[in-house]
């Protein structure tokens, strides 16, 4: 990055330090991944300079002939990949994709039924501290206290009581498959729209290793940067008759000019996600998460829902006498990056909850498989149980170094 080095050595140095950090640490935040070099290149192009408010062939600015082709490619690829009637690839993020859907389908004060934040829901699903919680009248369903699973009878009951206009399925910390068919039935029973937010598991859906929400939901929202492994951004899929409404809500309803560099990178990501290699990658993500959860189970650490069918695992680390924050810090010190997380019916606060969330998408991108998961899982257990044992800490640091060397990422990227 010779231009940046010349014009701003401070940022240049920090960018290169961050690249080194990403190369040298074990990334286990379930919502993160390593986008391909092709995706990164695309994000850094002159497409960023263009204003293209509007949609292909319907722009408010001149000079969009090429941008039109790019956005249309991204739209076509998203529709093909997810077999959807309509796609909007302009949302700047997952949260904005959700906001656009609310704007399209609801009026202020309308009722929403969504998953509780503490049970794995997302801030943008109507949390009190979020704009959505201030504009709409939001009711929450949780999970079963014993099993940690969504209790669909309970969702149906709440839907009958509150008569929401919109029901939201999809979560950030739910380790199991969601029954979208059942959600559709519940929505139909009260005449509600069904939105599925697949931000976390979009990659699994693209690879057909997770239930497909597209046939059941009126609208599906997503990010592109989690399991889907694309640029940081969002998109919306919907049934044909809602397409115009959704497009209008994204622009001019919510956003100004689209990020054309990011939209091009989304197109690259959708192409990557259609390849057989990507399907194998997603299958490995799940195999890795399952093995990892077995290691935790064998070490007596409580796992929410006793395991996983996805890319993520939610541990109750109070079962070994730690808070989520403590566990996060212990692992961070040796270069394993994960995040503290609320668990269902958490008795601790969101600032230092009882849970630790771990994911396998990024490690799997490095090429790690079952054997590495066993090693890493055991290392995590030993560390969490003996955080002050210097020998274990030193040994773990060495092991992290060894693993990141053996499974390098961004081999020939240099900043
Ligand atoms: C990550 C996530 C989002 C938000 O995505 P941002 O791009 O961070 O705004 C929305 N919904 C769910 C379920 C998520 O997991």
Short mmCIF file of C-alpha atoms and ligand atoms in Angstrom, two decimals:
data_model
loop_
_atom_site.label_atom_id
_atom_site.label_comp_id
_atom_site.label_asym_id
_atom_site.label_seq_id
_atom_site.Cartn_x
_atom_site.Cartn_y
_atom_site.Cartn_z
CA UNK A 1 0.00 0.00 0.00
CA UNK A 2 2.58 2.49 -1.15
CA UNK A 3 0.23 5.46 -1.43
CA UNK A 4 -1.13 5.08 2.07
CA UNK A 5 2.35 4.59 3.50
CA UNK A 6 3.36 7.90 1.98
CA UNK A 7 0.31 9.95 2.89
CA UNK A 8 -0.62 8.58 6.31
CA UNK A 9 1.96 6.49 8.07
CA UNK A 10 -0.11 6.28 11.25
CA UNK A 11 -3.10 4.58 9.64
CA UNK A 12 -0.80 2.54 7.41
CA UNK A 13 1.01 1.16 10.44
CA UNK A 14 -2.23 0.39 12.25
CA UNK A 15 -3.66 -1.41 9.21
CA UNK A 16 -0.55 -3.52 8.97
CA UNK A 17 -0.69 -4.26 12.70
CA UNK A 18 -4.30 -5.40 12.31
CA UNK A 19 -3.36 -7.68 9.41
CA UNK A 20 -0.68 -9.22 11.60
CA UNK A 21 -3.16 -9.65 14.45
CA UNK A 22 -5.62 -11.41 12.17
CA UNK A 23 -2.88 -13.69 10.87
CA UNK A 24 -1.46 -14.52 14.30
CA UNK A 25 -4.59 -15.10 16.38
CA UNK A 26 -7.23 -17.82 16.42
CA UNK A 27 -10.44 -16.04 15.42
CA UNK A 28 -13.41 -17.73 17.07
CA UNK A 29 -16.01 -14.96 17.09
CA UNK A 30 -18.99 -16.69 15.51
CA UNK A 31 -19.99 -13.65 13.45
CA UNK A 32 -16.53 -13.05 11.95
CA UNK A 33 -14.68 -14.56 9.03
CA UNK A 34 -11.80 -13.90 6.63
CA UNK A 35 -13.12 -12.53 3.33
CA UNK A 36 -11.21 -13.72 0.27
CA UNK A 37 -8.45 -11.62 -1.26
CA UNK A 38 -10.74 -11.15 -4.29
CA UNK A 39 -13.45 -9.67 -2.07
CA UNK A 40 -10.92 -7.43 -0.32
CA UNK A 41 -9.51 -6.20 -3.63
CA UNK A 42 -12.95 -5.34 -4.94
CA UNK A 43 -13.77 -3.29 -1.85
CA UNK A 44 -10.69 -1.19 -2.39
CA UNK A 45 -11.50 -0.07 -5.93
CA UNK A 46 -12.57 3.20 -7.60
CA UNK A 47 -16.18 1.96 -7.56
CA UNK A 48 -16.24 3.70 -4.18
CA UNK A 49 -16.19 7.07 -5.97
CA UNK A 50 -19.51 6.73 -7.75
CA UNK A 51 -22.91 8.10 -6.77
CA UNK A 52 -25.70 5.87 -7.99
CA UNK A 53 -28.85 6.63 -6.01
CA UNK A 54 -31.68 4.60 -7.48
CA UNK A 55 -31.55 1.17 -9.09
CA UNK A 56 -30.14 -0.27 -12.35
CA UNK A 57 -31.56 1.73 -15.30
CA UNK A 58 -33.37 4.06 -12.87
CA UNK A 59 -30.64 6.32 -11.48
CA UNK A 60 -30.62 9.89 -10.27
CA UNK A 61 -27.04 10.46 -11.53
CA UNK A 62 -25.32 10.06 -14.88
CA UNK A 63 -22.39 7.81 -15.64
CA UNK A 64 -23.90 4.66 -14.16
CA UNK A 65 -23.77 2.36 -17.21
CA UNK A 66 -21.08 0.17 -15.67
CA UNK A 67 -22.40 0.37 -12.12
CA UNK A 68 -25.77 -0.79 -13.47
CA UNK A 69 -24.15 -3.93 -14.85
CA UNK A 70 -22.37 -4.57 -11.56
CA UNK A 71 -25.45 -4.16 -9.38
CA UNK A 72 -27.55 -6.26 -11.78
CA UNK A 73 -24.93 -9.03 -11.60
CA UNK A 74 -25.03 -8.91 -7.80
CA UNK A 75 -28.85 -9.04 -7.83
CA UNK A 76 -28.96 -11.93 -10.31
CA UNK A 77 -26.36 -13.91 -8.40
CA UNK A 78 -28.15 -13.40 -5.06
CA UNK A 79 -31.46 -14.50 -6.62
CA UNK A 80 -29.88 -17.57 -8.17
CA UNK A 81 -27.87 -18.55 -5.10
CA UNK A 82 -30.86 -18.40 -2.77
CA UNK A 83 -33.55 -19.18 -5.37
CA UNK A 84 -35.37 -15.96 -4.46
CA UNK A 85 -37.88 -13.96 -6.52
CA UNK A 86 -36.37 -10.59 -5.70
CA UNK A 87 -33.12 -9.31 -4.19
CA UNK A 88 -31.99 -5.91 -2.95
CA UNK A 89 -28.22 -5.75 -2.47
CA UNK A 90 -27.97 -2.13 -1.30
CA UNK A 91 -28.37 -2.30 2.52
CA UNK A 92 -25.16 -1.10 4.13
CA UNK A 93 -25.47 -3.62 6.95
CA UNK A 94 -27.65 -6.32 8.44
CA UNK A 95 -29.29 -3.85 10.81
CA UNK A 96 -30.18 -1.53 7.94
CA UNK A 97 -31.62 -4.43 5.96
CA UNK A 98 -33.92 -5.10 8.92
CA UNK A 99 -34.87 -1.44 9.28
CA UNK A 100 -35.79 -1.32 5.60
CA UNK A 101 -38.12 -4.28 6.03
CA UNK A 102 -39.89 -2.64 8.98
CA UNK A 103 -40.19 0.57 7.00
CA UNK A 104 -41.65 -1.34 4.06
CA UNK A 105 -44.17 -3.47 5.96
CA UNK A 106 -45.07 -1.59 9.15
CA UNK A 107 -46.28 1.74 10.46
CA UNK A 108 -44.89 3.26 13.67
CA UNK A 109 -46.58 1.62 16.64
CA UNK A 110 -47.31 -1.65 14.84
CA UNK A 111 -46.70 -4.88 16.69
CA UNK A 112 -43.70 -7.16 16.17
CA UNK A 113 -43.07 -10.56 17.74
CA UNK A 114 -39.34 -11.36 17.85
CA UNK A 115 -36.83 -13.44 19.74
CA UNK A 116 -35.65 -12.05 23.04
CA UNK A 117 -32.12 -10.60 23.03
CA UNK A 118 -31.07 -12.74 25.99
CA UNK A 119 -32.26 -15.86 24.17
CA UNK A 120 -30.26 -15.10 21.05
CA UNK A 121 -32.25 -12.38 19.29
CA UNK A 122 -30.61 -9.30 17.78
CA UNK A 123 -30.65 -5.65 18.88
CA UNK A 124 -32.27 -4.68 15.59
CA UNK A 125 -35.23 -6.96 16.34
CA UNK A 126 -36.80 -4.38 18.64
CA UNK A 127 -34.54 -4.18 21.67
CA UNK A 128 -35.42 -1.30 23.99
CA UNK A 129 -32.08 0.44 23.44
CA UNK A 130 -32.44 0.17 19.64
CA UNK A 131 -34.36 2.58 17.41
CA UNK A 132 -36.65 -0.33 16.46
CA UNK A 133 -37.69 -0.74 20.10
CA UNK A 134 -38.70 2.91 20.26
CA UNK A 135 -40.71 3.00 17.02
CA UNK A 136 -42.59 -0.30 17.21
CA UNK A 137 -44.58 -2.18 19.82
CA UNK A 138 -42.39 -5.23 20.30
CA UNK A 139 -43.17 -8.50 22.08
CA UNK A 140 -40.65 -11.26 22.63
CA UNK A 141 -40.58 -15.03 22.62
CA UNK A 142 -37.79 -16.89 24.33
CA UNK A 143 -36.50 -20.44 24.46
CA UNK A 144 -37.40 -23.30 26.77
CA UNK A 145 -35.60 -22.90 30.09
CA UNK A 146 -34.61 -26.56 30.28
CA UNK A 147 -33.69 -27.38 26.69
CA UNK A 148 -32.65 -23.96 25.37
CA UNK A 149 -34.77 -24.68 22.28
CA UNK A 150 -37.46 -22.49 20.74
CA UNK A 151 -40.83 -23.59 22.05
CA UNK A 152 -43.05 -23.21 18.99
CA UNK A 153 -46.28 -23.74 20.92
CA UNK A 154 -45.25 -20.81 23.06
CA UNK A 155 -44.52 -18.66 19.99
CA UNK A 156 -47.97 -19.59 18.62
CA UNK A 157 -49.59 -18.66 21.92
CA UNK A 158 -47.86 -15.28 22.03
CA UNK A 159 -48.84 -14.64 18.42
CA UNK A 160 -52.50 -15.36 19.26
CA UNK A 161 -52.38 -13.04 22.28
CA UNK A 162 -50.58 -10.09 20.68
CA UNK A 163 -51.63 -10.38 17.00
CA UNK A 164 -48.37 -8.96 15.61
CA UNK A 165 -48.17 -7.62 12.07
CA UNK A 166 -44.67 -9.06 11.75
CA UNK A 167 -43.03 -12.14 13.24
CA UNK A 168 -39.24 -12.37 13.15
CA UNK A 169 -37.26 -15.61 13.19
CA UNK A 170 -33.48 -15.73 13.24
CA UNK A 171 -30.87 -15.10 15.91
CA UNK A 172 -27.27 -14.36 16.77
CA UNK A 173 -26.65 -16.96 19.41
CA UNK A 174 -29.03 -19.85 18.72
CA UNK A 175 -26.96 -22.99 18.04
CA UNK A 176 -29.75 -25.11 16.57
CA UNK A 177 -31.81 -25.29 13.39
CA UNK A 178 -34.97 -23.21 13.20
CA UNK A 179 -38.24 -24.67 11.92
CA UNK A 180 -39.28 -22.07 9.35
CA UNK A 181 -42.24 -24.13 8.20
CA UNK A 182 -43.66 -23.92 11.71
CA UNK A 183 -42.99 -20.18 11.88
CA UNK A 184 -44.89 -19.79 8.59
CA UNK A 185 -47.88 -21.66 10.03
CA UNK A 186 -47.82 -19.46 13.12
CA UNK A 187 -47.61 -16.29 11.02
CA UNK A 188 -50.49 -17.47 8.84
CA UNK A 189 -52.61 -18.31 11.87
CA UNK A 190 -52.66 -14.61 12.82
CA UNK A 191 -52.19 -13.03 9.38
CA UNK A 192 -48.68 -11.76 10.13
CA UNK A 193 -45.76 -11.26 7.79
CA UNK A 194 -42.81 -13.57 8.45
CA UNK A 195 -39.30 -12.15 8.25
CA UNK A 196 -36.31 -14.44 8.66
CA UNK A 197 -33.04 -12.78 9.59
CA UNK A 198 -30.40 -15.26 8.40
CA UNK A 199 -27.43 -12.95 9.08
CA UNK A 200 -25.55 -15.62 11.00
CA UNK A 201 -26.33 -18.70 8.95
CA UNK A 202 -26.61 -17.33 5.38
CA UNK A 203 -23.52 -19.27 4.33
CA UNK A 204 -25.01 -22.49 5.68
CA UNK A 205 -28.24 -21.76 3.80
CA UNK A 206 -26.38 -21.03 0.56
CA UNK A 207 -24.63 -24.39 0.91
CA UNK A 208 -27.91 -26.15 1.79
CA UNK A 209 -26.62 -27.45 5.11
CA UNK A 210 -29.25 -25.52 7.10
CA UNK A 211 -33.04 -25.28 6.60
CA UNK A 212 -33.89 -22.90 3.77
CA UNK A 213 -36.02 -19.95 4.94
CA UNK A 214 -36.66 -18.55 1.44
CA UNK A 215 -39.72 -20.68 0.57
CA UNK A 216 -41.40 -19.84 3.88
CA UNK A 217 -40.60 -16.22 4.64
CA UNK A 218 -42.18 -13.16 3.03
CA UNK A 219 -38.83 -11.46 3.48
CA UNK A 220 -35.34 -12.75 4.30
CA UNK A 221 -32.65 -10.37 5.53
CA UNK A 222 -28.96 -11.08 5.91
CA UNK A 223 -25.44 -9.84 6.31
CA UNK A 224 -22.78 -10.78 3.78
CA UNK A 225 -19.79 -10.89 6.15
CA UNK A 226 -20.54 -13.71 8.59
CA UNK A 227 -20.71 -17.35 7.43
CA UNK A 228 -21.26 -16.06 3.89
CA UNK A 229 -17.67 -14.71 4.00
CA UNK A 230 -18.17 -11.64 1.83
CA UNK A 231 -17.70 -7.91 2.37
CA UNK A 232 -19.24 -6.14 5.38
CA UNK A 233 -22.81 -5.43 4.29
CA UNK A 234 -26.43 -6.54 4.06
CA UNK A 235 -29.05 -7.68 1.56
CA UNK A 236 -32.74 -8.51 1.40
CA UNK A 237 -34.59 -11.28 -0.43
CA UNK A 238 -38.36 -11.24 -0.82
CA UNK A 239 -41.39 -12.51 -2.68
CA UNK A 240 -42.03 -10.80 -5.99
CA UNK A 241 -45.10 -8.81 -4.88
CA UNK A 242 -43.09 -7.13 -2.09
CA UNK A 243 -40.11 -6.23 -4.26
CA UNK A 244 -41.15 -2.70 -5.11
CA UNK A 245 -42.04 -1.87 -1.50
CA UNK A 246 -38.73 -3.22 -0.22
CA UNK A 247 -36.71 -1.37 -2.85
CA UNK A 248 -38.47 1.90 -2.03
CA UNK A 249 -37.83 1.39 1.67
CA UNK A 250 -34.07 0.89 1.16
CA UNK A 251 -33.86 3.87 -1.19
CA UNK A 252 -35.16 6.56 -0.83
CA UNK A 253 -36.70 5.40 2.47
CA UNK A 254 -33.63 4.70 4.51
CA UNK A 255 -30.37 5.15 2.65
CA UNK A 256 -28.76 7.54 0.21
CA UNK A 257 -26.16 6.43 -2.31
CA UNK A 258 -25.32 2.72 -2.36
CA UNK A 259 -21.74 1.54 -1.70
CA UNK A 260 -20.92 0.37 -5.22
CA UNK A 261 -17.53 -1.04 -4.26
CA UNK A 262 -19.23 -3.17 -1.60
CA UNK A 263 -22.03 -4.21 -3.97
CA UNK A 264 -19.39 -5.43 -6.44
CA UNK A 265 -17.71 -7.33 -3.61
CA UNK A 266 -21.09 -8.84 -2.71
CA UNK A 267 -21.36 -10.07 -6.31
CA UNK A 268 -17.91 -11.68 -5.95
CA UNK A 269 -19.02 -13.26 -2.67
CA UNK A 270 -22.23 -14.67 -4.21
CA UNK A 271 -20.18 -16.23 -7.01
CA UNK A 272 -17.77 -17.77 -4.51
CA UNK A 273 -20.71 -19.09 -2.47
CA UNK A 274 -22.15 -20.91 -5.49
CA UNK A 275 -19.04 -23.08 -5.90
CA UNK A 276 -18.79 -26.69 -4.74
CA UNK A 277 -15.76 -25.70 -2.67
CA UNK A 278 -17.96 -23.38 -0.64
CA UNK A 279 -20.45 -26.15 0.09
CA UNK A 280 -17.62 -28.33 1.36
CA UNK A 281 -16.38 -25.41 3.45
CA UNK A 282 -19.78 -24.95 5.10
CA UNK A 283 -20.07 -28.69 5.79
CA UNK A 284 -16.68 -28.55 7.48
CA UNK A 285 -17.74 -25.54 9.58
CA UNK A 286 -20.54 -27.63 11.09
CA UNK A 287 -18.40 -30.75 11.55
CA UNK A 288 -15.81 -28.60 13.32
CA UNK A 289 -18.39 -27.01 15.62
CA UNK A 290 -19.84 -30.41 16.52
CA UNK A 291 -16.43 -31.85 17.42
CA UNK A 292 -15.55 -28.77 19.41
CA UNK A 293 -18.78 -29.00 21.40
CA UNK A 294 -18.01 -32.67 22.18
CA UNK A 295 -14.69 -31.62 23.70
CA UNK A 296 -16.46 -29.09 25.94
CA UNK A 297 -19.06 -31.66 26.94
CA UNK A 298 -16.35 -34.20 27.79
CA UNK A 299 -14.72 -31.57 29.99
CA UNK A 300 -17.89 -30.91 31.93
CA UNK A 301 -18.57 -27.40 30.62
CA UNK A 302 -22.27 -26.65 30.23
CA UNK A 303 -23.33 -26.10 26.63
CA UNK A 304 -26.61 -24.34 25.86
CA UNK A 305 -28.85 -26.91 24.08
CA UNK A 306 -26.13 -29.52 24.81
CA UNK A 307 -24.47 -29.07 21.44
CA UNK A 308 -24.89 -27.47 18.04
CA UNK A 309 -26.14 -28.05 14.48
CA UNK A 310 -24.55 -24.87 13.23
CA UNK A 311 -21.33 -22.87 13.20
CA UNK A 312 -21.63 -21.69 16.79
CA UNK A 313 -21.48 -22.94 20.35
CA UNK A 314 -22.77 -21.14 23.42
CA UNK A 315 -21.11 -22.13 26.70
CA UNK A 316 -22.36 -21.38 30.18
CA UNK A 317 -18.97 -20.73 31.76
CA UNK A 318 -20.46 -20.15 35.21
CA UNK A 319 -20.53 -23.96 35.22
CA UNK A 320 -16.76 -23.77 35.79
CA UNK A 321 -16.86 -20.73 38.06
CA UNK A 322 -16.16 -17.98 35.50
CA UNK A 323 -18.11 -15.10 34.03
CA UNK A 324 -18.26 -14.66 30.26
CA UNK A 325 -16.09 -11.58 30.51
CA UNK A 326 -13.44 -13.44 32.51
CA UNK A 327 -13.42 -16.32 30.03
CA UNK A 328 -13.09 -13.91 27.09
CA UNK A 329 -10.11 -12.20 28.74
CA UNK A 330 -8.35 -15.47 29.64
CA UNK A 331 -8.52 -16.62 26.03
CA UNK A 332 -7.62 -13.23 24.56
CA UNK A 333 -4.35 -13.23 26.50
CA UNK A 334 -3.10 -16.23 24.58
CA UNK A 335 -4.52 -15.18 21.21
CA UNK A 336 -7.88 -16.95 21.06
CA UNK A 337 -10.58 -14.41 20.25
CA UNK A 338 -14.18 -15.09 21.27
CA UNK A 339 -16.96 -13.05 22.85
CA UNK A 340 -18.88 -13.02 26.09
CA UNK A 341 -22.58 -13.47 25.49
CA UNK A 342 -25.88 -13.56 27.33
CA UNK A 343 -27.35 -17.02 27.83
CA UNK A 344 -31.10 -17.70 28.05
CA UNK A 345 -32.50 -16.52 31.40
CA UNK A 346 -29.12 -15.12 32.32
CA UNK A 347 -28.94 -13.98 35.92
CA UNK A 348 -25.91 -11.79 35.15
CA UNK A 349 -25.93 -8.49 33.24
CA UNK A 350 -25.20 -8.01 29.53
CA UNK A 351 -21.95 -6.25 30.51
CA UNK A 352 -20.54 -9.39 32.05
CA UNK A 353 -22.92 -12.23 31.22
CA UNK A 354 -22.67 -15.97 31.93
CA UNK A 355 -21.95 -17.12 28.40
CA UNK A 356 -19.06 -17.44 26.00
CA UNK A 357 -19.92 -17.73 22.30
CA UNK A 358 -17.52 -19.56 20.00
CA UNK A 359 -17.70 -20.12 16.27
CA UNK A 360 -15.81 -22.11 13.67
CA UNK A 361 -16.25 -20.16 10.37
CA UNK A 362 -12.93 -18.30 10.50
CA UNK A 363 -10.82 -21.25 11.69
CA UNK A 364 -12.40 -23.39 8.98
CA UNK A 365 -11.48 -20.77 6.37
CA UNK A 366 -7.87 -21.35 7.45
CA UNK A 367 -8.32 -25.01 6.53
CA UNK A 368 -8.56 -26.41 10.05
CA UNK A 369 -10.43 -29.67 10.55
CA UNK A 370 -11.52 -32.07 13.28
CA UNK A 371 -8.02 -32.71 14.70
CA UNK A 372 -7.29 -29.03 15.16
CA UNK A 373 -10.70 -28.55 16.82
CA UNK A 374 -9.84 -31.26 19.34
CA UNK A 375 -6.53 -29.56 20.10
CA UNK A 376 -8.06 -26.08 20.36
CA UNK A 377 -11.06 -27.28 22.37
CA UNK A 378 -8.87 -29.04 24.92
CA UNK A 379 -6.58 -26.02 25.10
CA UNK A 380 -9.58 -23.77 25.84
CA UNK A 381 -10.85 -26.12 28.55
CA UNK A 382 -7.44 -26.39 30.23
CA UNK A 383 -7.01 -22.63 30.17
CA UNK A 384 -10.45 -21.80 31.48
CA UNK A 385 -10.04 -24.27 34.31
CA UNK A 386 -6.46 -23.20 35.15
CA UNK A 387 -6.18 -19.55 34.14
CA UNK A 388 -3.30 -18.90 36.55
CA UNK A 389 -1.18 -21.91 35.65
CA UNK A 390 1.82 -20.33 33.94
CA UNK A 391 2.88 -23.59 32.32
CA UNK A 392 -0.49 -24.08 30.66
CA UNK A 393 -0.60 -20.44 29.56
CA UNK A 394 2.87 -20.60 28.00
CA UNK A 395 2.17 -23.92 26.32
CA UNK A 396 -1.06 -22.54 24.89
CA UNK A 397 0.60 -19.44 23.49
CA UNK A 398 3.11 -21.66 21.72
CA UNK A 399 0.37 -23.87 20.37
CA UNK A 400 -1.54 -20.87 18.97
CA UNK A 401 1.63 -19.78 17.20
CA UNK A 402 2.16 -23.24 15.77
CA UNK A 403 -1.42 -23.54 14.53
CA UNK A 404 -1.56 -20.11 12.91
CA UNK A 405 1.71 -20.90 11.15
CA UNK A 406 0.56 -24.29 9.96
CA UNK A 407 -2.79 -22.90 8.74
CA UNK A 408 -1.88 -19.46 7.43
CA UNK A 409 -4.39 -16.89 6.22
CA UNK A 410 -3.69 -14.09 3.72
CA UNK A 411 -0.38 -15.74 2.82
CA UNK A 412 0.68 -13.20 0.27
CA UNK A 413 -1.16 -10.17 1.57
CA UNK A 414 1.26 -7.57 2.79
CA UNK A 415 0.47 -4.07 3.99
C1 LIG B 1 -25.09 -9.62 12.85
C2 LIG B 1 -26.55 -9.58 12.85
C3 LIG B 1 -27.24 -8.45 12.40
C4 LIG B 1 -26.59 -7.11 12.16
O1 LIG B 1 -25.67 -7.00 11.24
P1 LIG B 1 -24.79 -5.65 11.16
O2 LIG B 1 -24.23 -5.75 9.79
O3 LIG B 1 -23.81 -5.73 12.26
O4 LIG B 1 -25.72 -4.49 11.31
C5 LIG B 1 -28.62 -8.52 12.31
N1 LIG B 1 -29.28 -9.62 12.66
C6 LIG B 1 -28.66 -10.71 13.14
C7 LIG B 1 -29.47 -11.91 13.50
C8 LIG B 1 -27.27 -10.73 13.24
O5 LIG B 1 -26.67 -11.81 13.73
#
